[in-house]
Short mmCIF file of C-alpha atoms and ligand atoms in Angstrom, two decimals:
data_model
loop_
_atom_site.label_atom_id
_atom_site.label_comp_id
_atom_site.label_asym_id
_atom_site.label_seq_id
_atom_site.Cartn_x
_atom_site.Cartn_y
_atom_site.Cartn_z
CA MET A 29 -18.25 4.34 20.17
CA GLN A 30 -21.59 3.10 18.84
CA LEU A 31 -22.65 4.10 15.38
CA ASP A 32 -25.85 2.14 15.05
CA ASN A 33 -28.43 3.48 12.60
CA GLN A 34 -25.78 5.69 10.95
CA VAL A 35 -25.08 5.62 7.23
CA ALA A 36 -21.41 6.46 6.36
CA LEU A 37 -19.92 7.35 3.02
CA VAL A 38 -16.11 6.83 2.82
CA THR A 39 -14.35 7.83 -0.38
CA GLY A 40 -11.37 5.83 -1.60
CA ALA A 41 -12.02 2.73 0.47
CA THR A 42 -10.33 0.08 -1.58
CA ARG A 43 -7.07 0.07 0.35
CA GLY A 44 -4.88 1.81 2.89
CA ILE A 45 -6.45 4.32 5.30
CA GLY A 46 -9.87 4.38 3.52
CA ALA A 47 -10.23 0.58 3.73
CA ALA A 48 -9.45 0.70 7.47
CA ILE A 49 -11.92 3.55 8.06
CA ALA A 50 -14.77 1.69 6.29
CA THR A 51 -14.12 -1.43 8.30
CA VAL A 52 -13.83 0.29 11.70
CA LEU A 53 -17.02 2.37 11.11
CA ALA A 54 -18.92 -0.75 10.02
CA GLU A 55 -17.61 -2.65 13.06
CA ALA A 56 -19.02 0.21 15.26
CA GLY A 57 -22.49 -0.45 13.70
CA ALA A 58 -22.66 2.03 10.81
CA THR A 59 -23.92 0.94 7.36
CA VAL A 60 -20.96 1.91 5.15
CA VAL A 61 -20.79 2.68 1.51
CA GLY A 62 -17.11 2.73 0.49
CA THR A 63 -16.13 4.01 -2.90
CA ALA A 64 -13.73 2.51 -5.47
CA THR A 65 -12.67 3.61 -8.88
CA SER A 66 -13.48 0.23 -10.53
CA GLU A 67 -16.11 -2.48 -10.30
CA SER A 68 -13.58 -5.01 -9.00
CA GLY A 69 -12.54 -2.56 -6.26
CA ALA A 70 -16.19 -2.03 -5.30
CA GLN A 71 -16.63 -5.81 -5.06
CA ARG A 72 -13.71 -6.11 -2.80
CA ILE A 73 -15.16 -3.49 -0.48
CA SER A 74 -18.54 -5.25 -0.46
CA ASP A 75 -16.69 -8.56 0.43
CA ALA A 76 -14.73 -6.83 3.26
CA LEU A 77 -17.86 -5.23 4.69
CA SER A 78 -19.99 -8.36 4.56
CA SER A 79 -18.72 -9.76 7.86
CA THR A 80 -18.94 -6.54 9.89
CA THR A 81 -21.63 -5.51 12.39
CA GLY A 82 -23.18 -2.70 10.35
CA GLY A 83 -22.36 -4.06 6.95
CA GLY A 84 -22.46 -2.10 3.67
CA ARG A 85 -21.20 -2.20 0.17
CA GLY A 86 -18.72 -0.82 -2.37
CA ALA A 87 -19.76 1.61 -5.10
CA VAL A 88 -17.90 3.00 -8.06
CA LEU A 89 -16.99 6.72 -7.81
CA ASP A 90 -14.42 8.88 -9.47
CA VAL A 91 -14.50 11.87 -7.11
CA ARG A 92 -13.52 14.22 -9.93
CA ASP A 93 -16.83 13.42 -11.79
CA ALA A 94 -19.67 15.64 -10.68
CA GLU A 95 -22.29 13.62 -12.37
CA GLN A 96 -21.12 10.43 -10.72
CA ILE A 97 -21.22 12.16 -7.29
CA LYS A 98 -24.86 13.18 -7.78
CA GLN A 99 -25.89 9.69 -9.02
CA LEU A 100 -24.20 8.01 -6.10
CA ILE A 101 -25.62 10.24 -3.42
CA ASP A 102 -29.17 9.81 -4.88
CA ASN A 103 -28.54 6.01 -5.01
CA ILE A 104 -27.40 5.90 -1.34
CA ARG A 105 -30.39 8.00 -0.22
CA ASP A 106 -32.76 5.62 -2.01
CA ASN A 107 -31.08 2.45 -0.65
CA GLU A 108 -29.40 2.96 2.69
CA GLY A 109 -30.75 6.43 3.48
CA ALA A 110 -28.98 9.83 3.38
CA PRO A 111 -25.43 9.63 4.79
CA SER A 112 -25.06 11.01 8.30
CA ILE A 113 -21.28 10.49 8.25
CA LEU A 114 -19.03 11.56 5.32
CA VAL A 115 -15.32 10.70 5.31
CA ASN A 116 -13.46 12.52 2.51
CA ASN A 117 -10.48 10.24 2.28
CA ALA A 118 -9.65 9.71 -1.43
CA GLY A 119 -6.46 11.38 -2.42
CA ILE A 120 -3.40 11.20 -4.73
CA THR A 121 0.13 12.45 -4.88
CA ARG A 122 2.01 13.67 -8.01
CA ASP A 123 5.26 14.82 -6.42
CA GLY A 124 7.84 17.11 -8.02
CA LEU A 125 9.89 20.18 -7.34
CA ALA A 126 7.99 23.42 -7.94
CA MET A 127 10.12 24.56 -10.88
CA ARG A 128 9.57 21.27 -12.71
CA MET A 129 5.97 20.61 -11.88
CA SER A 130 3.59 20.44 -14.87
CA ASP A 131 0.20 22.05 -14.94
CA GLU A 132 -1.22 18.63 -15.30
CA ASP A 133 0.28 17.35 -11.99
CA TRP A 134 -0.73 20.55 -10.22
CA ASP A 135 -4.33 20.30 -11.49
CA ALA A 136 -4.74 16.58 -10.93
CA VAL A 137 -3.86 16.85 -7.19
CA ILE A 138 -5.86 20.06 -6.58
CA ASP A 139 -8.82 18.57 -8.42
CA THR A 140 -8.77 15.27 -6.57
CA ASN A 141 -7.69 16.37 -3.08
CA LEU A 142 -9.48 19.65 -2.85
CA ASN A 143 -12.13 20.48 -5.52
CA ALA A 144 -13.60 16.95 -5.32
CA VAL A 145 -13.91 17.11 -1.50
CA PHE A 146 -15.97 20.32 -1.87
CA ARG A 147 -18.28 18.69 -4.40
CA VAL A 148 -18.86 15.51 -2.53
CA THR A 149 -19.45 17.49 0.68
CA ARG A 150 -21.90 19.86 -0.98
CA ALA A 151 -23.87 16.88 -2.35
CA VAL A 152 -24.08 15.18 1.05
CA LEU A 153 -24.86 18.33 3.09
CA ARG A 154 -28.42 18.63 1.85
CA GLY A 155 -29.49 15.42 3.62
CA MET A 156 -27.54 16.29 6.76
CA ILE A 157 -29.15 19.73 6.96
CA LYS A 158 -32.61 18.17 6.55
CA ALA A 159 -31.82 15.67 9.34
CA ARG A 160 -30.22 18.39 11.46
CA HIS A 161 -27.38 15.92 12.16
CA GLY A 162 -24.14 15.10 10.42
CA ARG A 163 -20.43 14.34 10.86
CA ILE A 164 -18.05 15.33 8.15
CA ILE A 165 -14.43 14.19 8.55
CA ASN A 166 -11.73 15.37 6.04
CA ILE A 167 -8.47 13.39 5.80
CA GLY A 168 -5.83 16.15 5.59
CA SER A 169 -2.10 15.67 6.18
CA VAL A 170 0.69 16.80 8.37
CA VAL A 171 2.14 18.17 5.07
CA GLY A 172 -0.77 20.63 4.94
CA LEU A 173 0.52 22.08 8.20
CA MET A 174 4.23 21.99 7.82
CA GLY A 175 4.74 21.89 4.05
CA ASN A 176 7.06 19.51 2.23
CA ALA A 177 9.75 20.06 -0.40
CA GLY A 178 8.66 18.28 -3.64
CA GLN A 179 4.90 18.37 -2.66
CA ILE A 180 3.79 21.89 -3.44
CA ASN A 181 0.56 20.64 -5.09
CA TYR A 182 -0.32 18.18 -2.35
CA SER A 183 0.52 20.47 0.61
CA THR A 184 -1.47 23.30 -0.98
CA ALA A 185 -4.48 21.03 -1.44
CA LYS A 186 -4.26 19.71 2.10
CA ALA A 187 -3.74 23.20 3.68
CA GLY A 188 -6.84 24.27 1.68
CA LEU A 189 -8.74 21.31 3.04
CA LEU A 190 -8.08 22.59 6.58
CA GLY A 191 -9.45 26.02 5.64
CA MET A 192 -12.52 24.42 4.10
CA THR A 193 -13.01 22.34 7.32
CA ARG A 194 -13.05 25.47 9.56
CA SER A 195 -15.24 27.61 7.28
CA LEU A 196 -17.84 24.85 6.78
CA ALA A 197 -17.74 24.02 10.51
CA ARG A 198 -18.79 27.63 11.28
CA GLU A 199 -21.41 27.59 8.60
CA VAL A 200 -23.27 24.38 9.60
CA ALA A 201 -22.62 24.24 13.35
CA PRO A 202 -26.12 25.67 14.08
CA ARG A 203 -27.64 22.85 12.00
CA GLY A 204 -26.22 20.08 14.19
CA ILE A 205 -23.41 19.13 11.87
CA THR A 206 -19.77 18.92 12.82
CA VAL A 207 -16.85 19.27 10.42
CA ASN A 208 -13.39 18.16 11.45
CA ALA A 209 -10.12 17.17 9.83
CA ILE A 210 -7.51 14.55 10.70
CA ALA A 211 -3.94 15.37 9.81
CA PRO A 212 -2.08 11.97 9.64
CA GLY A 213 1.66 11.83 9.90
CA PHE A 214 3.44 9.18 7.80
CA ILE A 215 1.22 6.11 7.49
CA GLU A 216 2.22 2.68 6.11
CA THR A 217 0.14 2.40 2.85
CA ASP A 218 0.72 2.26 -0.89
CA MET A 219 1.15 6.07 -0.81
CA THR A 220 4.28 5.75 1.32
CA GLY A 221 5.27 2.39 -0.10
CA GLU A 222 7.36 4.00 -2.84
CA LEU A 223 9.82 5.57 -0.31
CA ASP A 224 13.33 4.21 -0.41
CA ASP A 225 15.11 3.11 2.72
CA GLN A 226 16.88 6.52 3.17
CA GLN A 227 13.63 8.47 2.90
CA ARG A 228 12.02 6.06 5.34
CA GLU A 229 14.86 6.50 7.82
CA ALA A 230 14.42 10.31 7.48
CA LEU A 231 10.77 10.11 8.36
CA LEU A 232 11.42 7.88 11.33
CA GLU A 233 14.05 10.30 12.63
CA GLN A 234 11.46 13.11 12.62
CA THR A 235 8.79 10.93 14.38
CA PRO A 236 9.26 10.75 18.22
CA MET A 237 7.37 7.44 18.37
CA GLN A 238 9.87 5.99 15.94
CA ARG A 239 7.42 4.07 13.81
CA LEU A 240 5.24 4.87 10.85
CA GLY A 241 1.57 4.99 11.63
CA GLN A 242 -0.83 2.18 10.67
CA PRO A 243 -4.16 2.77 8.78
CA GLY A 244 -5.95 1.66 11.91
CA ASP A 245 -4.47 4.52 13.89
CA ILE A 246 -6.31 6.95 11.53
CA ALA A 247 -9.50 4.88 11.49
CA ALA A 248 -9.74 4.86 15.30
CA ALA A 249 -9.59 8.67 15.27
CA VAL A 250 -12.23 8.90 12.52
CA CYS A 251 -14.46 6.60 14.51
CA PHE A 252 -14.12 8.83 17.56
CA LEU A 253 -14.97 12.06 15.59
CA ALA A 254 -17.99 10.30 14.08
CA SER A 255 -19.25 9.07 17.44
CA PRO A 256 -21.58 10.77 19.92
CA ALA A 257 -18.50 11.23 22.23
CA ALA A 258 -17.25 13.94 19.82
CA GLY A 259 -20.53 15.83 19.62
CA TYR A 260 -19.10 19.20 20.87
CA ILE A 261 -15.94 19.08 18.73
CA THR A 262 -16.07 21.01 15.49
CA GLY A 263 -13.64 22.95 13.23
CA GLU A 264 -10.73 20.99 14.71
CA THR A 265 -7.71 19.33 13.15
CA LEU A 266 -6.71 16.23 15.00
CA ASN A 267 -3.01 15.36 14.54
CA VAL A 268 -2.46 11.64 14.39
CA ASN A 269 1.32 11.52 13.74
CA GLY A 270 3.33 9.88 16.44
CA GLY A 271 4.43 13.22 17.84
CA LEU A 272 5.82 14.70 14.67
CA LEU A 273 4.65 18.23 15.32
CA MET A 274 5.23 18.48 19.10
P1 LIG B 323 -3.73 5.08 -1.07
O1 LIG B 323 -3.01 5.49 -2.28
O2 LIG B 323 -3.46 3.72 -0.45
O3 LIG B 323 -5.32 5.18 -1.23
C1 LIG B 323 -5.96 6.29 -1.83
C2 LIG B 323 -7.38 5.90 -2.17
O4 LIG B 323 -7.99 7.03 -2.89
C3 LIG B 323 -7.50 4.67 -3.01
O5 LIG B 323 -8.69 3.92 -2.57
C4 LIG B 323 -7.84 5.27 -4.40
O6 LIG B 323 -8.62 4.43 -5.20
C5 LIG B 323 -8.62 6.49 -4.01
N1 LIG B 323 -8.69 7.48 -5.12
C6 LIG B 323 -7.61 8.06 -5.70
N2 LIG B 323 -8.12 8.87 -6.74
C7 LIG B 323 -9.43 8.77 -6.72
C8 LIG B 323 -10.46 9.37 -7.51
N3 LIG B 323 -10.23 10.20 -8.50
N4 LIG B 323 -11.72 9.09 -7.16
C9 LIG B 323 -12.05 8.22 -6.20
N5 LIG B 323 -11.07 7.65 -5.40
C10 LIG B 323 -9.79 7.92 -5.65
O7 LIG B 323 -3.43 6.23 0.00
P2 LIG B 323 -3.59 6.34 1.61
O8 LIG B 323 -2.25 6.46 2.20
O9 LIG B 323 -4.60 5.31 2.16
O10 LIG B 323 -4.28 7.79 1.66
C11 LIG B 323 -5.63 8.04 2.07
C12 LIG B 323 -5.73 9.49 2.41
O11 LIG B 323 -4.84 9.82 3.51
C13 LIG B 323 -5.34 10.49 1.31
O12 LIG B 323 -6.17 11.59 1.36
C14 LIG B 323 -3.94 10.90 1.70
O13 LIG B 323 -3.63 12.11 1.14
C15 LIG B 323 -4.11 10.88 3.20
N6 LIG B 323 -2.76 10.78 3.92
C16 LIG B 323 -1.95 9.74 3.80
C17 LIG B 323 -0.74 9.68 4.44
C18 LIG B 323 0.15 8.49 4.38
O14 LIG B 323 1.27 8.57 4.95
N7 LIG B 323 -0.22 7.37 3.79
C19 LIG B 323 -0.36 10.77 5.25
C20 LIG B 323 -1.22 11.84 5.34
C21 LIG B 323 -2.39 11.90 4.69
#
């Protein structure tokens, strides 16, 4: 899965799934710009990428900030070249039962996990259309497919992301751009780190492979979808979940 001469933008690359994606893409030869919400996070990404084949750097981006998106995409175009791979990975949870969920928690999750993905994608699309080549990979969730009690905001955003993936895939297919989603199951990161033993056991019981996924499991699937091997795949949602939805 060679990604030489590709420029990849990975949002939310300081830790967890995003950090693994940035490293795997850079190991495959892409020049990667990984985003962080702080200067220290961006520095950590630069350090992690410095020893990879394709290399790259960290850059500060709050995906909810339209002006920062524009500035970063212009900056990447001037330095590395327009991104040919976009991985929309940044995401948050603000869990709560529907009856008790505040507007603030609803809005924060929809804004970060859905609205921001649209804005980043729109900003990157111009360069891909010009190049008549691009790979857009959205990190969804199994929860966007099957729902989850206590995550009405998160599951709504992730389900919306799958709709966005299919609509955009149809729109840009004639331009040589593929748009796909990955729906991870339960992956061992900070996001799942807050689960207590009982919740963890319940997840394992639902997962035929009887283990939580690792960030590298998702990164490998992203690398495949970004590679020439996946050139005829678009509008798909790839489940990477240890058999959870069989
Ligand atoms: P994580 O909390 O470890 O990492 C989330 C990343 O998003 C961090 O780098 C964080 O800085 C970034 N981020 C958050 N808000 C941001 C903002 N406003 N602007 C820019 N960056 C922001 O989580 P993770 O588990 O690595 O999750 C990565 C993606 O995978 C998310 O989209 C998540 O919904 C999805 N996912 C995770 C799991 C899981 O089990 N861990 C399962 C399914 C889907």
